[in-house]
Coordinates of C-alpha atoms in Angstrom, one line a residue:
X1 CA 0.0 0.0 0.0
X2 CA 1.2 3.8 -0.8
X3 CA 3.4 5.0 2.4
X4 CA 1.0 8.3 2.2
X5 CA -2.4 6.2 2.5
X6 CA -0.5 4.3 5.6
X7 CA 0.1 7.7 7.1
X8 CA -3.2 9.3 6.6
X9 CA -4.6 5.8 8.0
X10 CA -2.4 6.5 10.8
X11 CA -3.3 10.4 11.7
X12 CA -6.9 10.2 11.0
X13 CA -7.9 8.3 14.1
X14 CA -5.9 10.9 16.7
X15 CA -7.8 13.5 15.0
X16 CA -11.1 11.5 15.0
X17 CA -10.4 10.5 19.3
X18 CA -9.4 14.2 20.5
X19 CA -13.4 14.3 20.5
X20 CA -13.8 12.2 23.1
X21 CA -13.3 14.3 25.7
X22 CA -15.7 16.9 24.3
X23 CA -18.2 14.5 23.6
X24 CA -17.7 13.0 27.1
X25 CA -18.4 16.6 28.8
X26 CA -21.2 17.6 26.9
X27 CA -23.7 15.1 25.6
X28 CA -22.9 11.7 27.8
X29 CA -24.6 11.2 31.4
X30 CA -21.8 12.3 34.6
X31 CA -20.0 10.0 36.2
X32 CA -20.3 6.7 34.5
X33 CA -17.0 6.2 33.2
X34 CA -17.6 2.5 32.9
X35 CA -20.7 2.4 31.0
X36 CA -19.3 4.8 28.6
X37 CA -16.2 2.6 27.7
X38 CA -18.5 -0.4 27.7
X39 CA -21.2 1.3 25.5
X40 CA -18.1 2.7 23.1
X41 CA -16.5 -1.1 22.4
X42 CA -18.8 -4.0 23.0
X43 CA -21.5 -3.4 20.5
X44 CA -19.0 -2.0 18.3
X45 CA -17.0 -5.8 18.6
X46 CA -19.8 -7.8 18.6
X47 CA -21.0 -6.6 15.4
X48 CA -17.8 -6.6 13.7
X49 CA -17.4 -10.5 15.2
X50 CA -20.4 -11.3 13.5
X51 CA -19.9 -9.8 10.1
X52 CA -16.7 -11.5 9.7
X53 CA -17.3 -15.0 11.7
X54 CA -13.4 -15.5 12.0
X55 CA -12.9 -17.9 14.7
X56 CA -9.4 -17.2 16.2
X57 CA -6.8 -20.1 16.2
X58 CA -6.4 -21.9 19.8
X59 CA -2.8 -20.8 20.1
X60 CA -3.9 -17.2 19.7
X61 CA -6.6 -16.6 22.2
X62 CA -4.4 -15.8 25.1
X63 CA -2.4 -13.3 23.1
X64 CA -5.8 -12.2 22.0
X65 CA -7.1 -11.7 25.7
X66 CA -3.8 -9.9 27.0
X67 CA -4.6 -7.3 23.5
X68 CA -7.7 -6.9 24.4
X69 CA -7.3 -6.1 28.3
X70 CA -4.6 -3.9 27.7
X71 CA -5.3 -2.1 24.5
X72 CA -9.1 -1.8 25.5
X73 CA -10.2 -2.4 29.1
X74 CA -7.6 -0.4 30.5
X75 CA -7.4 2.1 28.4
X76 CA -11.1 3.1 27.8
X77 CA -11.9 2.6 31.3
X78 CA -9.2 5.0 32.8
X79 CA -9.7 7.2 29.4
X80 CA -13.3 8.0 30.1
X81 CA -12.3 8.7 34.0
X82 CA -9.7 11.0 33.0
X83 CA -12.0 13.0 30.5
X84 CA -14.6 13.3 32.8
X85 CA -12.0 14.5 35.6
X86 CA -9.6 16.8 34.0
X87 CA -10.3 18.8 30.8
X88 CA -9.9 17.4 27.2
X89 CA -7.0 19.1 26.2
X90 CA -4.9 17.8 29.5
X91 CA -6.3 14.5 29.7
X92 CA -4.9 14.1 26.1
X93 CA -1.9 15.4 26.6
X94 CA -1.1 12.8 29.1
X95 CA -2.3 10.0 27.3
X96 CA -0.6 11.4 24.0
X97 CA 3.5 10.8 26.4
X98 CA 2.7 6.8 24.7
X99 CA 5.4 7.7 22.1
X100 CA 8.1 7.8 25.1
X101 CA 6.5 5.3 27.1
X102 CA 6.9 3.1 23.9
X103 CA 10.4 4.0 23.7
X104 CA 10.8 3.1 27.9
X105 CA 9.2 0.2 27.6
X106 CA 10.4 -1.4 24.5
X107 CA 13.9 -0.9 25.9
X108 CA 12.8 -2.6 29.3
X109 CA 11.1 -5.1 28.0
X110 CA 12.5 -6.3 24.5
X111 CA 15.9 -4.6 24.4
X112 CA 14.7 -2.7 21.7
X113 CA 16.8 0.7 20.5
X114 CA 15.3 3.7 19.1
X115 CA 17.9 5.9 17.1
X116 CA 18.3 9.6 18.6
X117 CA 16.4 11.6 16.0
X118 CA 13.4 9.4 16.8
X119 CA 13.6 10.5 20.7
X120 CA 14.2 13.8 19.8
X121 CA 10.8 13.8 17.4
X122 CA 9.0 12.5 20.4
X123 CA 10.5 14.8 22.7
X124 CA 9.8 17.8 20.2
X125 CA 5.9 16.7 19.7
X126 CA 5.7 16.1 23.6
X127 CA 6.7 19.8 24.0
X128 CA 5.1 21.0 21.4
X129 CA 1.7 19.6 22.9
X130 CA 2.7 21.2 26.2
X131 CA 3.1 24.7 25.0
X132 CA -0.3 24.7 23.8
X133 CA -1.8 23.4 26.7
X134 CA 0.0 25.0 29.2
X135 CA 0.7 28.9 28.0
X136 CA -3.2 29.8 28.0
X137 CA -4.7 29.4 30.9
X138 CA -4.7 27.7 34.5
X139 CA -5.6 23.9 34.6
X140 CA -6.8 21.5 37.2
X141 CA -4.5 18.9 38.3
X142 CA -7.0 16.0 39.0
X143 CA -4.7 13.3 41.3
X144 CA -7.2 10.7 40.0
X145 CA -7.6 12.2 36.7
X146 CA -4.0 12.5 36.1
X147 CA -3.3 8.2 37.7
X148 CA -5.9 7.5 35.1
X149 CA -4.6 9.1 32.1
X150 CA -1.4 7.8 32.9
X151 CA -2.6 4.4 33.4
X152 CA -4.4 4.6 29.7
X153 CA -1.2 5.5 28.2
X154 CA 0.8 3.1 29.4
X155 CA -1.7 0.0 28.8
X156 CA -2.0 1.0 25.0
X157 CA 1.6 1.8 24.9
X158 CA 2.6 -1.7 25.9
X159 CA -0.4 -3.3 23.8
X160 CA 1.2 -2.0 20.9
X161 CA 4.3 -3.2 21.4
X162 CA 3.1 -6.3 21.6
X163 CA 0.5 -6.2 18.6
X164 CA 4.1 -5.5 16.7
X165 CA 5.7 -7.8 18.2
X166 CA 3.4 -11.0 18.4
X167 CA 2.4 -10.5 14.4
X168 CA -1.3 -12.4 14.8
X169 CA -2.0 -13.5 11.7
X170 CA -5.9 -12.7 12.1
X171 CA -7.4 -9.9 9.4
X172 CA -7.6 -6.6 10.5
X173 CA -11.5 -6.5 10.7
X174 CA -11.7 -9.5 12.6
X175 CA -8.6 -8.6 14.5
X176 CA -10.0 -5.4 15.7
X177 CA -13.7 -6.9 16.5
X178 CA -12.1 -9.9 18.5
X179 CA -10.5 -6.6 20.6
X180 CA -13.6 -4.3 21.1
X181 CA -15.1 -7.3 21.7
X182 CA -13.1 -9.1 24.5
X183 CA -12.3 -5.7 26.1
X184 CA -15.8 -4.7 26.4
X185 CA -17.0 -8.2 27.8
X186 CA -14.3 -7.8 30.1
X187 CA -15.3 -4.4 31.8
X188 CA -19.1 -5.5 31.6
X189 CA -19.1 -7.0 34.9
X190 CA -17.6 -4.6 36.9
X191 CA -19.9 -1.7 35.2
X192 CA -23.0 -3.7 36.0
X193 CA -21.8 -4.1 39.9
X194 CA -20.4 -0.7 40.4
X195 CA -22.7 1.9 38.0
X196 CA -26.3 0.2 38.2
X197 CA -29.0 1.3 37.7
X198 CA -28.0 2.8 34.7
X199 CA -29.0 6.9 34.0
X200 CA -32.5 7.4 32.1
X201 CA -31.0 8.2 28.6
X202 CA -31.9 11.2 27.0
X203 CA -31.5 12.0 23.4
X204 CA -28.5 13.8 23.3
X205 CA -26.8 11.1 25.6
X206 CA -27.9 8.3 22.9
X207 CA -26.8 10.0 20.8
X208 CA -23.2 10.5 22.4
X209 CA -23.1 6.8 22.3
X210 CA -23.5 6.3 19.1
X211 CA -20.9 8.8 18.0
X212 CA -18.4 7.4 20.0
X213 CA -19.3 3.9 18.8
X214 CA -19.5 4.2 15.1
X215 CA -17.0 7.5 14.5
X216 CA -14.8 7.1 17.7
X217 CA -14.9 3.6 17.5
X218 CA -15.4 1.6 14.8
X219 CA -13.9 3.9 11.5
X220 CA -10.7 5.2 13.8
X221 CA -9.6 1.5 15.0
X222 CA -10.5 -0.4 11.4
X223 CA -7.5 2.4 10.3
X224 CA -5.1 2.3 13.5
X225 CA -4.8 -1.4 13.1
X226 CA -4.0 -1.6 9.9
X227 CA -0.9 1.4 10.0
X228 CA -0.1 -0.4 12.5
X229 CA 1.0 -3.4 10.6
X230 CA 3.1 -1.5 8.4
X231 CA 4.5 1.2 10.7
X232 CA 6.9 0.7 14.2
X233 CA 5.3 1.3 17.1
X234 CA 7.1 4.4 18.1
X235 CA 6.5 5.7 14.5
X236 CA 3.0 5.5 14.6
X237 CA 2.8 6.4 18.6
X238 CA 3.7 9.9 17.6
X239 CA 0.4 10.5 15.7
X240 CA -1.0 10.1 18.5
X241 CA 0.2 14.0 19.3
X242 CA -3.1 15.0 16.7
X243 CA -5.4 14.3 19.5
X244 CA -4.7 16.9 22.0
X245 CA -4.3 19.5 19.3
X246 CA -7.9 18.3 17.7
X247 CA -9.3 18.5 21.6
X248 CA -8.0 21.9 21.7
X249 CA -9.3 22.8 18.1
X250 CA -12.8 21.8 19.1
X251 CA -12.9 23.2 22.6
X252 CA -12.2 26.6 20.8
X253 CA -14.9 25.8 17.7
X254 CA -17.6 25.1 20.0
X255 CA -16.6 25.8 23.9
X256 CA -16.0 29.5 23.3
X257 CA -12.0 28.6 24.0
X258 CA -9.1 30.9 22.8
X259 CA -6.4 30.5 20.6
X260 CA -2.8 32.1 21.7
X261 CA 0.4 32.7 19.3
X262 CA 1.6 30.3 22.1
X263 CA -1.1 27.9 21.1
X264 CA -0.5 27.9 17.1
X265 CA 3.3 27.9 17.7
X266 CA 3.1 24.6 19.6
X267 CA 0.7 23.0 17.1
X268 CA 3.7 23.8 14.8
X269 CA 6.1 21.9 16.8
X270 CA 3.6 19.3 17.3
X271 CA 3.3 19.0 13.4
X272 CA 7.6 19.2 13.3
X273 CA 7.9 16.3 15.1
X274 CA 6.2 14.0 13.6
X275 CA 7.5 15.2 10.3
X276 CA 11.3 14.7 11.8
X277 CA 10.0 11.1 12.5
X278 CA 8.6 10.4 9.4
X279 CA 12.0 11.8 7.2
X280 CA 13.9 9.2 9.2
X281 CA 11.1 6.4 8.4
X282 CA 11.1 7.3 4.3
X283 CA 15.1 8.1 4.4
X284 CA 15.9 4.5 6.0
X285 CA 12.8 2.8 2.9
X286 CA 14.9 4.7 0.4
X287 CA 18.0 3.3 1.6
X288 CA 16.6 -0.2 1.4
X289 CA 15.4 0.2 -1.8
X290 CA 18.7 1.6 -3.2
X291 CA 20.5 -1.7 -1.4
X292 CA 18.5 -4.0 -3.1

C-alpha cells in the first residue's frame, strides 16, 4: 500500500479521538465512566465479530485476551475517567506521552533501541503539545484524573508493542472486533456491579453513544490497526500527538476557548515532530530500496 495512504490511516484516528473528551463533557450522562467505555467497544466488537465469523486459532486466544485487556479495558476505562476528571486538552496530553513510554518500555522489555532523531521527534511533539496546553490558561491537576490518564497511556503503549511484536496472523477486521469485543466483555461485569441502575438516557446522551461507537470507535480502530501493521510502534505512537491538538481545536470551535500565538506555535512543533519522525522512516525505505 502507498506510504501516504498508511500515514493518513495512521493520523486520522488521533484526530477523530481528540473528541472524546468533548463529547464525554457535553452530551454523555456524569459519572459513569464504565458504561461509557463499555457502550463505546462491546457493540462495536460484537458486530464486527459477526460480520466476519473468523474464529481465532487456539494458540492465539491468550495473546488475543492480553490485547484486548490492555489495548481496550484499561485504556477506555481510565480514558473515560480521565475526560470526565480533567479537561480534554490535559487529559490528552497525558495519554498522548505513549510515544516515550513506547520507547521506555520497548527498551525494558525487548531490548529494543530507538535511534536519537526518533527521541528527539518524540520529545519535540511532547513539547510542542505542552506549550499549547499550558501557556493559555490555568488547569486542574485532578490526582485521580492525572493516575488515570497515565494508566491509559501506558496500557496502550505496551499493547502496541506487543501487537508489533506477536504479528497475529488474524485480518484486521476481525482482528480489531475480536478486541472491542473481549475488552468490552471484560469491563461489563464490573460496570453492572459498580454503576447500576443505569442513568435514564436522553437524546443527546444516545446520541453520544452512538458517536463514539461508530465514528470514535469503529472507522478510527479499522485504520489504527492496519498502520499499524506497516509502521513501528514508536512511529506510529507519535500521531497520537493530533489528539490533543484536535481537543484543543474543538474546545475553541464550539466551547467558546481561545487560541494564543503560544497555542499555534506549539501545534507547529507538534506537526515538526512528527515530520522529523517520518523523514527518518522514508530516508531508512529509500535506503533499502537503493541496497537491493
Amino acid at each position: 500500500m502507498n506510504r501516504a495512504w498508511i500515514l493518513l490511516m495512521a493520523a486520522l484516528p488521533p484526530a477523530i479521538w481528540g473528541s472524546t473528551y468533548l463529547v464525554t463533557s457535553e452530551f454523555l450522562p456524569a459519572d459513569k465512566p464504565l458504561t461509557a467505555a463499555v457502550l463505546r467497544i462491546l457493540p462495536v466488537g460484537l458486530l464486527l465479530v459477526l460480520f466476519n465469523r473468523h474464529w481465532p486459532r487456539p494458540e492465539q486466544w491468550l495473546k488475543l485476551l492480553v490485547l484486548s485487556l490492555l489495548c481496550m479495558s484499561l485504556l477506555h476505562w481510565p480514558l473515560f475517567v480521565s475526560a470526565y476528571r480533567l479537561p480534554g486538552g490535559l487529559a490528552a496530553l497525558l495519554i498522548c506521552a505513549q510515544p516515550l513510554i513506547v520507547l521506555v518500555l520497548g527498551y525494558l522489555l525487548f531490548q529494543q533501541r530507538s535511534s536519537g532523531r526518533i527521541l528527539l521527534a518524540s520529545l519535540i511533539g511532547f513539547a510542542g503539545v505542552a506549550l499549547v496546553l499550558v501557556s493559555p490558561s490555568r488547569l486542574a491537576w485532578d490526582t485521580l484524573g492525572i493516575l488515570a490518564a497515565a494508566l491509559a497511556a501506558c496500557s496502550m503503549a505496551l499493547g502496541t508493542l506487543l501487537i508489533r511484536r506477536w504479528q497475529l496472523d488474524i485480518p484486521v477486521w476481525a482482528f480489531t472486533g475480536w478486541q472491542l469485543l473481549l475488552g468490552g466483555l471484560l469491563l461489563l461485569p464490573f460496570m453492572l456491579w459498580f454503576e447500576l441502575p443505569l442513568p435514564n438516557l436522553q437524546a443527546k446522551h444516545v446520541g453520544g453513544y452512538l458517536y463514539l461507537a461508530v465514528l470514535g470507535t469503529l472507522i478510527p480502530y479499522l485504520l489504527w490497526f492496519r498502520a499499524m501493521r506497516s509502521l513501528e510502534p514508536v512511529l506510529i505512537s507519535l500521531f497520537l500527538l493530533l489528539s490533543p491538538l484536535s481537543a484543543l481545536t474543538l474546545g475553541y470551535l464550539f466551547l467558546d476557548q481561545t487560541l494564543t500565538l503560544w497555542q499555534l506555535a506549539g501545534a507547529l512543533t507538534v506537526f515538526a515532530g512528527i515530520v522529523l519522525s517520518q523523514y527518518q522512516a522514508r530516508s531508512r525505505a529509500v535506503l533499502t530500496t537503493t541496497k537491493s
